[in-house]
Short mmCIF file of C-alpha atoms and ligand atoms in Angstrom, two decimals:
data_model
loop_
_atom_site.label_atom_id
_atom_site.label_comp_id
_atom_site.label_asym_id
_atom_site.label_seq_id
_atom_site.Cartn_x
_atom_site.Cartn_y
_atom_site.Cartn_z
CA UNK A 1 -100.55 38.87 -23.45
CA UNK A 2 -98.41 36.96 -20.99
CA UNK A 3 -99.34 34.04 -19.06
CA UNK A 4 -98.70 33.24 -15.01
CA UNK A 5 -97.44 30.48 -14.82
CA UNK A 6 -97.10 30.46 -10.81
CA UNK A 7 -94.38 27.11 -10.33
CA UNK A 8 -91.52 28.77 -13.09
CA UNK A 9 -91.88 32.27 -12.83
CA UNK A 10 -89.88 34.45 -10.51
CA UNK A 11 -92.40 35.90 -8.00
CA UNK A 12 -91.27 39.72 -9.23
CA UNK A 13 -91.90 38.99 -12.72
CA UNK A 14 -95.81 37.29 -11.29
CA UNK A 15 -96.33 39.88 -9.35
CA UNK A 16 -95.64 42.63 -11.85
CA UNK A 17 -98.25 40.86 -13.96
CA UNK A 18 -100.91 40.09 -11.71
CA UNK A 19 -100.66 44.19 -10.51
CA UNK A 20 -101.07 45.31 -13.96
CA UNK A 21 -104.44 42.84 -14.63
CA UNK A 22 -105.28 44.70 -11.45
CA UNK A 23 -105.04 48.12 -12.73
CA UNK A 24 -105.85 47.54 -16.26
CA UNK A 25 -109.47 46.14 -15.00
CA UNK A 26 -109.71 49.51 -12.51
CA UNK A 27 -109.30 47.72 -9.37
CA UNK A 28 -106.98 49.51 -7.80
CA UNK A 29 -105.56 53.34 -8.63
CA UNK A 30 -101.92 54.42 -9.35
CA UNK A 31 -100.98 54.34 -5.92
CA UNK A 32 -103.63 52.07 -4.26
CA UNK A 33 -103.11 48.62 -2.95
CA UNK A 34 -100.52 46.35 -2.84
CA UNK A 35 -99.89 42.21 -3.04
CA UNK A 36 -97.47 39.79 -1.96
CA UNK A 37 -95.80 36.35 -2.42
CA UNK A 38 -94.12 34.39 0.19
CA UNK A 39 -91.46 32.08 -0.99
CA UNK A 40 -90.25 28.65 0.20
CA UNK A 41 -87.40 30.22 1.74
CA UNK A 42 -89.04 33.15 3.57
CA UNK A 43 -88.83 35.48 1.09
CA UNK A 44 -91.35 38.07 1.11
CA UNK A 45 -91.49 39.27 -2.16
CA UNK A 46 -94.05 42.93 -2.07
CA UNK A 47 -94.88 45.90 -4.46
CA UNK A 48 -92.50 49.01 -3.59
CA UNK A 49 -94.57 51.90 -1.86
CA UNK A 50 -95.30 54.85 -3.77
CA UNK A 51 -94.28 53.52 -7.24
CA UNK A 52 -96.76 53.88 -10.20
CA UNK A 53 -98.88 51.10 -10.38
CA UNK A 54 -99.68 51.35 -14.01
CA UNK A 55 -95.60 51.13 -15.26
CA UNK A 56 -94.60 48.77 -12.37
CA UNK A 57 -91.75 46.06 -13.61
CA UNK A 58 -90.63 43.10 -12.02
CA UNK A 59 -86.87 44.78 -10.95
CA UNK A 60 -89.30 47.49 -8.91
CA UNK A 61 -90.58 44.33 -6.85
CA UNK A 62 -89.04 44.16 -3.42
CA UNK A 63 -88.05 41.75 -1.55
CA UNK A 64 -88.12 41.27 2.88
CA UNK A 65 -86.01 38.64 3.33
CA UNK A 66 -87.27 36.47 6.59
CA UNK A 67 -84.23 37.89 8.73
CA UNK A 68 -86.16 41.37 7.88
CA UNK A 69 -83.27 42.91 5.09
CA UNK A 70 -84.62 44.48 2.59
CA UNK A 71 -83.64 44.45 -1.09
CA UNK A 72 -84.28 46.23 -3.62
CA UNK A 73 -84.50 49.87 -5.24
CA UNK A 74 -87.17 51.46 -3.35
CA UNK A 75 -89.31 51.14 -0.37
CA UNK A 76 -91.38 47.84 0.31
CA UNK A 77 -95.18 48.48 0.66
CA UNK A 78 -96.29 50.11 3.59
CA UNK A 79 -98.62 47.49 3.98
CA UNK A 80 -96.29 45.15 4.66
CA UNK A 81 -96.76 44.22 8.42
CA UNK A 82 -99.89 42.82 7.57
CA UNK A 83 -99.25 40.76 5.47
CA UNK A 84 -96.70 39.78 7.31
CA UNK A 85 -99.25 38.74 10.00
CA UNK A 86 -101.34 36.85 7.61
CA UNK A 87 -98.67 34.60 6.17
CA UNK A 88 -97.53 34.02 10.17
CA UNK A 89 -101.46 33.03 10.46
CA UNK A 90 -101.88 31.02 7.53
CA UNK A 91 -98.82 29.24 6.50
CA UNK A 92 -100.02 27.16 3.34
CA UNK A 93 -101.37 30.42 1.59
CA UNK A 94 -98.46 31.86 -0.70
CA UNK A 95 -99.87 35.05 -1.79
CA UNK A 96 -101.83 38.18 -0.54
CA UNK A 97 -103.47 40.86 -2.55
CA UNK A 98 -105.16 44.14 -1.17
CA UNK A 99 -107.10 46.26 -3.07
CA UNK A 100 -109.57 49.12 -2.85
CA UNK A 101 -111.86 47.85 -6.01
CA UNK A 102 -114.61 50.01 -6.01
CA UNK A 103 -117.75 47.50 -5.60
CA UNK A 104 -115.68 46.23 -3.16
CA UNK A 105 -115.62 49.24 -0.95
CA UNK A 106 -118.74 50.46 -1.19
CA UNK A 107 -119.68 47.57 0.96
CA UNK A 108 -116.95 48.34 2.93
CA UNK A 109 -117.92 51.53 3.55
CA UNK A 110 -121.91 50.45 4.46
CA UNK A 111 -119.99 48.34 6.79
CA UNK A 112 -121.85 45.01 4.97
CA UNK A 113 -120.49 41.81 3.24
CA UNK A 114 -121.35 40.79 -0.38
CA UNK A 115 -123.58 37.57 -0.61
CA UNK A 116 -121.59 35.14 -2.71
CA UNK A 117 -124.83 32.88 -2.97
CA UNK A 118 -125.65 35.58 -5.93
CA UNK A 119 -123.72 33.68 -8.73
CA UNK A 120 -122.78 29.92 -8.67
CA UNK A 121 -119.51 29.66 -8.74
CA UNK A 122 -118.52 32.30 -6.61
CA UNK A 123 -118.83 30.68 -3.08
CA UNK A 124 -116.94 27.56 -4.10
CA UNK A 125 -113.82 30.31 -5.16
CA UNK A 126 -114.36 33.25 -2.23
CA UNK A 127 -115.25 30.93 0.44
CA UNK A 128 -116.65 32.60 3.54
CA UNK A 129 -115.93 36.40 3.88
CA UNK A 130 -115.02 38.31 7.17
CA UNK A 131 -114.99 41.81 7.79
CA UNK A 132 -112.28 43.56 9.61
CA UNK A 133 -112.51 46.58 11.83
CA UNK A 134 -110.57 50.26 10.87
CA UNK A 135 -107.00 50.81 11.83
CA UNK A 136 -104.77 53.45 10.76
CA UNK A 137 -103.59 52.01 7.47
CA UNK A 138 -99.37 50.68 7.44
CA UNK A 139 -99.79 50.59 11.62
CA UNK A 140 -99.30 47.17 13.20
CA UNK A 141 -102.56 47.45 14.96
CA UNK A 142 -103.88 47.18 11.13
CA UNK A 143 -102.10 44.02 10.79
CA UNK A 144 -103.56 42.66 14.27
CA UNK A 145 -106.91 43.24 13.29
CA UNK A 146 -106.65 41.76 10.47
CA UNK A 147 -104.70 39.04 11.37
CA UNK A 148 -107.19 38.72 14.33
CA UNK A 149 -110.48 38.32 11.57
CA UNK A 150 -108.66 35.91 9.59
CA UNK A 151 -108.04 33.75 12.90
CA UNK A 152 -111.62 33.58 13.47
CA UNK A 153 -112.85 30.70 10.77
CA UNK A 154 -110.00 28.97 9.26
CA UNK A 155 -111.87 29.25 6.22
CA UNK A 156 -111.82 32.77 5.56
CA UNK A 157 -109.64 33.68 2.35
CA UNK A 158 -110.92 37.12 2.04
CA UNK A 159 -112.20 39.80 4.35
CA UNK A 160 -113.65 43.61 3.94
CA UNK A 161 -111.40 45.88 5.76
CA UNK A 162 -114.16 48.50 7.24
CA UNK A 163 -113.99 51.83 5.59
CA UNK A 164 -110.42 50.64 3.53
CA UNK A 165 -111.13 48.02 0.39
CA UNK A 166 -110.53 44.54 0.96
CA UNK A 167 -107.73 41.72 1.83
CA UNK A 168 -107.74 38.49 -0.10
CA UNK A 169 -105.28 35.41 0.41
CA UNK A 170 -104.51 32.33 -2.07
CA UNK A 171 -102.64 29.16 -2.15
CA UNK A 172 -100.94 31.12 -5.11
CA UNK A 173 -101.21 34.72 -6.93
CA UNK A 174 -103.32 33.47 -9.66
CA UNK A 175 -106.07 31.87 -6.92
CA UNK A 176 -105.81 35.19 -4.49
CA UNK A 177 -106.65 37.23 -7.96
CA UNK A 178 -109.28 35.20 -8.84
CA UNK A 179 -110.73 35.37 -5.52
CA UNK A 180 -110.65 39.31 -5.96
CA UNK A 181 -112.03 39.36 -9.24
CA UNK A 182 -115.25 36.84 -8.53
CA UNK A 183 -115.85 38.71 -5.24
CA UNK A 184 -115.93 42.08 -6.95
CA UNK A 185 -117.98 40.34 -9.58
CA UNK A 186 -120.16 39.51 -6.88
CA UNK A 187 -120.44 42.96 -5.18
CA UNK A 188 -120.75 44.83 -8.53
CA UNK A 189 -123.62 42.36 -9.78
CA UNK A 190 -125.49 43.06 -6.13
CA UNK A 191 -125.15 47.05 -6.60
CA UNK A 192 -126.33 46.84 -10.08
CA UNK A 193 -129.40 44.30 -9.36
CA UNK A 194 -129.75 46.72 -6.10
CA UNK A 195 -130.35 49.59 -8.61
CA UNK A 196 -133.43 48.03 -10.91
CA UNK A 197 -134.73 46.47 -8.03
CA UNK A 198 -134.22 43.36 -5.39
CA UNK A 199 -131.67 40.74 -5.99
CA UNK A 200 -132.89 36.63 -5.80
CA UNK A 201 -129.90 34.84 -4.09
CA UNK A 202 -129.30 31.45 -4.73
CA UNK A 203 -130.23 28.46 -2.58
CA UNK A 204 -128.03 26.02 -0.95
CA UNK A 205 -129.54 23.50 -3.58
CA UNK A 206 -129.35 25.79 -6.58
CA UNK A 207 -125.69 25.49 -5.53
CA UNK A 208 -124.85 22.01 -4.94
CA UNK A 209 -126.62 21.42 -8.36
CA UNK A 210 -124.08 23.62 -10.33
CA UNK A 211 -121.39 22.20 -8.59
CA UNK A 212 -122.20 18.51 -9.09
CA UNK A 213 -123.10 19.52 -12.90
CA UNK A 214 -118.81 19.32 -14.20
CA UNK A 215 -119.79 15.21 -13.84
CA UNK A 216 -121.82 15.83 -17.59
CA UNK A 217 -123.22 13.37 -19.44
CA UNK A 218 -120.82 12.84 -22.26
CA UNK A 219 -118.92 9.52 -23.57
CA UNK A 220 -114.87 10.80 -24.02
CA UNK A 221 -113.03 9.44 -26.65
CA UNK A 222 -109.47 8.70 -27.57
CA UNK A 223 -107.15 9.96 -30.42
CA UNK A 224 -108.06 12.79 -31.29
CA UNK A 225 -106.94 14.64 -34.43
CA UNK A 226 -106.07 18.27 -34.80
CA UNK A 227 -106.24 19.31 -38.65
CA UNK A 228 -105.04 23.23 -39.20
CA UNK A 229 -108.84 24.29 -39.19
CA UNK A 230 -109.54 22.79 -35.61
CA UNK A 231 -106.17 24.22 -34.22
CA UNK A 232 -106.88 28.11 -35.77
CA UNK A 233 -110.17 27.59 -34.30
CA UNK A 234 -107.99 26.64 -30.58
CA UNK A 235 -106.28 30.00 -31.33
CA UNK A 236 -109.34 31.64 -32.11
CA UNK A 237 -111.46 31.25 -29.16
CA UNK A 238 -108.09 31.81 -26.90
CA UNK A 239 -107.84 35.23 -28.23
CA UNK A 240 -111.50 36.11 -27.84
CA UNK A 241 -111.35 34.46 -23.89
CA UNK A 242 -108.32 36.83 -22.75
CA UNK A 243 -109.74 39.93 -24.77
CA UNK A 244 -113.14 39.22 -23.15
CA UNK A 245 -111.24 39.00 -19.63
CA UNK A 246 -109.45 42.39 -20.50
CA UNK A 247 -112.15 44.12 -21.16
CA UNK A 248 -114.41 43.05 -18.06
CA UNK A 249 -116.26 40.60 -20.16
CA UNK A 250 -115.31 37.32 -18.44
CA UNK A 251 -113.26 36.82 -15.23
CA UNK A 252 -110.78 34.08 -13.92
CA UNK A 253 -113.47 32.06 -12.89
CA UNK A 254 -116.11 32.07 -15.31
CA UNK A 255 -116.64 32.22 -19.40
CA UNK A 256 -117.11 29.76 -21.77
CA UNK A 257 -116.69 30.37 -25.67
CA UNK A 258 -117.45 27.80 -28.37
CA UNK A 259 -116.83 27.48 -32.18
CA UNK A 260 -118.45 25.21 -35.03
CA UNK A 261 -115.89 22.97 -36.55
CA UNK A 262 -117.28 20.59 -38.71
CA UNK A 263 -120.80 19.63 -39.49
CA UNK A 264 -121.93 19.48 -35.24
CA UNK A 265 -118.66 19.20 -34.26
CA UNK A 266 -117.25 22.11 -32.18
CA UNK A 267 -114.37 23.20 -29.68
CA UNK A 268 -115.36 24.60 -26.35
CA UNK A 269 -113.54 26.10 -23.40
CA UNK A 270 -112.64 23.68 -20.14
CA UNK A 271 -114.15 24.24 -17.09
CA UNK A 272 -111.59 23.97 -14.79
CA UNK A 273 -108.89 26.72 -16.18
CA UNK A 274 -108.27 30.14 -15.20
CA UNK A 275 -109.79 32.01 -18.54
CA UNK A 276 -106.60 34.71 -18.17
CA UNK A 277 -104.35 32.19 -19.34
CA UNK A 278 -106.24 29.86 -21.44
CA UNK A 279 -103.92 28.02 -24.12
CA UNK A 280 -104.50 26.37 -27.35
CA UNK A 281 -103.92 22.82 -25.39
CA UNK A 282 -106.63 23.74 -22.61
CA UNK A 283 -109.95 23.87 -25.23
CA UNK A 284 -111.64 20.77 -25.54
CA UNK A 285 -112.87 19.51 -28.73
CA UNK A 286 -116.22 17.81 -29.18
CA UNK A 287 -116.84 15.22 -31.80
CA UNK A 288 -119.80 13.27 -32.29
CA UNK A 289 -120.87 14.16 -29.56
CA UNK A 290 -118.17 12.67 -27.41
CA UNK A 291 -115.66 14.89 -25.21
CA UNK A 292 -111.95 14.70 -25.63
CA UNK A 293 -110.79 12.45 -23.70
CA UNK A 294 -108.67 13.75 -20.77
CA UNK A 295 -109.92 17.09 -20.45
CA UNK A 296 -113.26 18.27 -18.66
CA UNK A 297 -115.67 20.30 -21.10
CA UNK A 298 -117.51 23.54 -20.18
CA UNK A 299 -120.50 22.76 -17.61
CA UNK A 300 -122.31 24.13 -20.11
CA UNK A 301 -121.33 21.82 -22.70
CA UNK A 302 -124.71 19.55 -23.24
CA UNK A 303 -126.16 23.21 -24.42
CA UNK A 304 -123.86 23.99 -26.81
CA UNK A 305 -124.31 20.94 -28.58
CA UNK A 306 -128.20 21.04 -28.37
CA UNK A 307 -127.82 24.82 -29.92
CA UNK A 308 -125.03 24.07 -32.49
CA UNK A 309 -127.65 20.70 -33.53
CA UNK A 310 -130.88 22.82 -33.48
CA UNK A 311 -129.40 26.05 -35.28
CA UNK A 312 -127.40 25.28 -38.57
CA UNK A 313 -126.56 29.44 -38.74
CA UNK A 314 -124.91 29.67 -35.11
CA UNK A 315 -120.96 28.75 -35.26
CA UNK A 316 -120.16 30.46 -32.24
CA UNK A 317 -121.98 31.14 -28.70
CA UNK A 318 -120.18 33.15 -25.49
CA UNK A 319 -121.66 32.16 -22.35
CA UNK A 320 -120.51 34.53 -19.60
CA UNK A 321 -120.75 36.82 -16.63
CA UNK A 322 -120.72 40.63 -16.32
CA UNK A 323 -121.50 43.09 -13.40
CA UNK A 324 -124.25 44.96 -15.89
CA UNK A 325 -125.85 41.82 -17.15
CA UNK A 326 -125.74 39.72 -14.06
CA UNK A 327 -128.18 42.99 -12.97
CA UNK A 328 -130.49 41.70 -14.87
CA UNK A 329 -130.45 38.20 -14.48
CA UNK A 330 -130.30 37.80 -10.49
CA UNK A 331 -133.39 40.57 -10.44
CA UNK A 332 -135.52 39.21 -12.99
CA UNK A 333 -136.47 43.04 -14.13
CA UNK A 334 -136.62 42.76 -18.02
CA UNK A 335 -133.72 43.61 -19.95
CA UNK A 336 -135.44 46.02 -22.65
CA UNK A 337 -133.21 46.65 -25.37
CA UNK A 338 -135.09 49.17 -27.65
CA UNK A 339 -132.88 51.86 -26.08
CA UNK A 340 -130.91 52.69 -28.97
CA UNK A 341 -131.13 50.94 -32.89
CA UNK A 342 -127.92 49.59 -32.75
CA UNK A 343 -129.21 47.61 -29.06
CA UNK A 344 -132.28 46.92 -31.20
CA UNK A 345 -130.82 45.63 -34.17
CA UNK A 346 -128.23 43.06 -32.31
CA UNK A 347 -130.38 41.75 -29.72
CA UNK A 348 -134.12 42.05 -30.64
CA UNK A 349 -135.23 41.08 -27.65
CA UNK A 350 -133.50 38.70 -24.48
CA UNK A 351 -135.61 36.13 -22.63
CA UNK A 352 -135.09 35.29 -19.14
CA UNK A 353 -134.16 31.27 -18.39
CA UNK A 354 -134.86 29.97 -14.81
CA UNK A 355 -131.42 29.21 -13.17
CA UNK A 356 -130.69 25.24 -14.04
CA UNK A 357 -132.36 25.54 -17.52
CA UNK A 358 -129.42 24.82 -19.37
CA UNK A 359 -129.29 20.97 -17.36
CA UNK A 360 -132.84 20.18 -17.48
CA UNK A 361 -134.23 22.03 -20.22
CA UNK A 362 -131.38 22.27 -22.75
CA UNK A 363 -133.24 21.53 -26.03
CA UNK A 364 -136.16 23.83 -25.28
CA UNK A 365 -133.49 26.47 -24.80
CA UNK A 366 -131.61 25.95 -27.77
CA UNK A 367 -134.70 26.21 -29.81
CA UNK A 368 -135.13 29.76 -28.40
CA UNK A 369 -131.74 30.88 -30.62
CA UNK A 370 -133.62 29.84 -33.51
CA UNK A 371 -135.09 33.49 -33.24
CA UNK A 372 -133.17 35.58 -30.75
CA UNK A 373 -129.43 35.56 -30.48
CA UNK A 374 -128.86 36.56 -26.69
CA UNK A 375 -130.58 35.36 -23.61
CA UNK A 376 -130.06 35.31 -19.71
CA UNK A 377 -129.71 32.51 -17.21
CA UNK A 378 -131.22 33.85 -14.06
CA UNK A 379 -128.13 34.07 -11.54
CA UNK A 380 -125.95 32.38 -13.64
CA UNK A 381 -125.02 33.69 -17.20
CA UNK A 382 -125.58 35.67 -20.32
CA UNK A 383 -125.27 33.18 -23.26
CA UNK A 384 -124.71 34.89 -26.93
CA UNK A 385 -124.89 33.35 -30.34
CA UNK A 386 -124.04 34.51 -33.85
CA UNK A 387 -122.30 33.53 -37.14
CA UNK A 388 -118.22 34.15 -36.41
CA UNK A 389 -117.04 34.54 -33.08
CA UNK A 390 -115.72 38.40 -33.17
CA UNK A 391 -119.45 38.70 -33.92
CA UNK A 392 -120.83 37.00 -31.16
CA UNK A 393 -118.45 38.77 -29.19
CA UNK A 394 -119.26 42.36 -30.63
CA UNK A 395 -123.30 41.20 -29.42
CA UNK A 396 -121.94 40.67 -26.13
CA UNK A 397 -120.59 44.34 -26.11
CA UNK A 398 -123.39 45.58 -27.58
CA UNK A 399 -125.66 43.44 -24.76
CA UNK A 400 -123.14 44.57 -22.00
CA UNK A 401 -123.33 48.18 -22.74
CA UNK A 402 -126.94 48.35 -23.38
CA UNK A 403 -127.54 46.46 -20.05
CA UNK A 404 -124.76 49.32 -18.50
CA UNK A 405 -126.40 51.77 -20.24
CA UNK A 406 -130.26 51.19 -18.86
CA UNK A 407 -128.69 50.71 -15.28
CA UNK A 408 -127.19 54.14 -15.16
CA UNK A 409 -130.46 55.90 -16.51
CA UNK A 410 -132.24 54.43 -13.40
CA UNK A 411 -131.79 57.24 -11.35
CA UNK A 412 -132.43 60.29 -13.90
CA UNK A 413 -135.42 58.45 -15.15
CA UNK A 414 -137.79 55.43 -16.77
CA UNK A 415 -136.61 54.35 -20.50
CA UNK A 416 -138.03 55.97 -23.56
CA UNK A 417 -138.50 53.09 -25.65
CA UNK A 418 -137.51 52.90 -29.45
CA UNK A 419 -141.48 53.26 -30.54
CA UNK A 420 -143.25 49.92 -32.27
CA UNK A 421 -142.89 52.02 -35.86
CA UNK A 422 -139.57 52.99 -35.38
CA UNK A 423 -138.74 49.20 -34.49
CA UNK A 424 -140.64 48.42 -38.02
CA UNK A 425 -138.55 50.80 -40.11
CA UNK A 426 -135.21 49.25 -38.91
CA UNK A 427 -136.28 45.67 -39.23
CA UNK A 428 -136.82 46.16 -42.67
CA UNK A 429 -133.33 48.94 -43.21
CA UNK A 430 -131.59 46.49 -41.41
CA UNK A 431 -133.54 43.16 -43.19
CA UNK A 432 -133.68 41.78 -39.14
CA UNK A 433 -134.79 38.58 -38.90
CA UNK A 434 -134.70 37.92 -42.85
ZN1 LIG B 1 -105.23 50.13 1.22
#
């Protein structure tokens, strides 16, 4: 998969890759939405209008030069006034994405705003959110309104355009899409908690607390050695990060996999990279229980290391985010898994941690994987353990479309549960828990 890399690459050939992330993760339709970069010359480079947004290339990118010229083979967007207006608004941000992702506009079209205090990280990324009045969509008066929202808290980087989808700007294309993606994070994980029952926001302390928690604990040290094991494991939990991203499992702001080295030595993901583009250099390797020196571990490092020290059978734990899941975990309504025996046999059963357990109460957690592979954070995560990490990753599906599956038989009725002697006859065909 290819990387942004937002200083060297031509804004065509970014833009062609950010749309397809887009699309691939079903947040906008073949001829839906439409993003922007604005270079240091006045360039506007835009998607073309009506061009298929699955096949788009960078050489279908246009470009509105600042005199108003146009290049390129087809039409620009017909969108393109407002972002026009935005840029003219807010000079410093390079990049403007609009979408019609569908959490996202099914607030827009209740005419409400998603609360980002619902996961952690996701006010620190989205920032305040506006919401826009209708216009007729490609009219100027679109752009003014817009424009006009956007003008009234410097702050705003995003805003719900009513009965439309949603607007979204960044310093760059990489930090407008991650902005997209954590804010329809946000709205899908308040529909879905919505749907079992009433979501539990965060509080302003709850916040501060996760923010202030990248300062961890942990001595760095210097010289560190990479031996062909410890860089296939790098490789390794790269891979796994940018398939879980693909496939909806993590996002640009959030996921963390780790993977046993050496005795309870491990590699873990940073916490300050965009998980998309995660590289071999980014992961951080832990030894003796000292970080790297130079890079800045997971948040969640301290429980790693209390898990990997506790449970000599786990090599490999996923700690991440995902609409279904984060259901569960910002509701508190138990996540049953005897819905199906392969649910059963995976998961067994997932406890619910209060939201900050992993600081204060990391050892009494890690003792829990002693038993049970999978457990939830309350607003905060879904953390996964196993043996190898396509394993751990194939419980996370498992957990993810379990937790997808439940949600959707809310409506049409309660669970049937997997009966008690049913349970009995696959933990013995199965040898669970042996
Ligand atoms: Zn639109």
């Amino acid at each position: 998969m290819k990387k942004i890399d937002v200083k060297l690459m031509h804004p065509a050939e970014q833009i062609a890759l950010i749309i397809s992330r887009i699309y691939r993760r079903k947040m906008t339709t073949t001829s839906g939405g439409n993003l922007s970069i604005m270079d240091d010359n006045g360039d506007m480079w835009i998607t073309p209008a009506g061009i298929d947004k699955g096949s788009l290339t960078p050489a279908d990118i246009m470009c509105v030069k600042a005199d108003g010229t146009i290049v390129g083979p087809h039409r620009p967007s017909s969108e393109y006034p407002f972002h026009r207006a935005l840029y003219k608004m807010r000079p410093k941000l390079r990049s403007v994405i609009h979408a019609h992702p569908p959490g996202l506009v099914t607030f827009s079209i209740v005419h409400q705003v998603p609360d980002t205090s619902i996961i952690p990280q996701a006010r620190g990324v989205c920032g305040p959110v506006g919401f826009a009045p209708y216009a007729l969509p490609g009219s100027e008066l679109l752009g003014e309104k817009i424009a006009a929202e956007f003008e009234k808290n410097p702050e705003y980087k995003a805003v719900i355009m009513e009965n439309h989808g949603v607007v979204l700007m960044g310093e760059d294309i990489a930090d407008a899409f991650q902005r997209l993606e954590t804010l329809e994070l946000c709205a899908r994980t308040i529909l879905n908690a919505r749907t079992l029952g009433d979501p539990v926001y965060l509080t302003e302390e709850q916040m501060l607390r996760h923010e202030r928690a990248i300062h961890v604990d942990f001595k760095h040290f210097m010289n560190v050695e990479h031996p062909s094991d410890e860089r296939a494991i790098r490789t390794e939990i790269c891979d796994i990060v940018r398939r879980a991203c693909a496939q909806g499992l993590m996002c640009s702001s959030y996921g963390t996999a780790s993977v046993r080295w050496r005795g309870d030595d491990f590699l873990i993901t940073p916490s300050d990279k965009q998980r998309w583009d995660i590289e071999p250099e980014d992961i951080v390797q832990v030894r003796d229980g000292m970080v790297e020196a130079g890079k800045n571990a997971s948040r969640s490092v301290a429980l790693h290391y209390e898990i990997y020290r506790r449970n000599p059978k786990i090599n490999s734990i996923i700690l991440t985010q995902t609409p279904y899941l984060m259901g569960y975990a910002t509701t508190g309504v138990k996540f049953d898994v005897r819905t199906i025996p392969e649910s059963w046999i995976f998961l067994q059963d997932v406890p619910l941690y209060p939201f900050g357990s992993q600081y204060s109460d990391a050892e009494k957690m890690a003792e829990g994987f002693r038993e049970l592979p999978c457990a939830l954070l309350a607003n905060d995560s879904v953390i996964v353990t196993g043996d190898r990490l396509i394993n751990t990753f194939d419980k996370l599906e498992v957990a993810d479309f379990s937790a997808r599956s439940l949600i959707m038989a809310a409506p049409v009725g309660k669970l049937n549960p997997i009966t008690d002697s049913e349970i009995e006859e696959l933990r013995v065909a199965f040898h669970v828990g042996q």
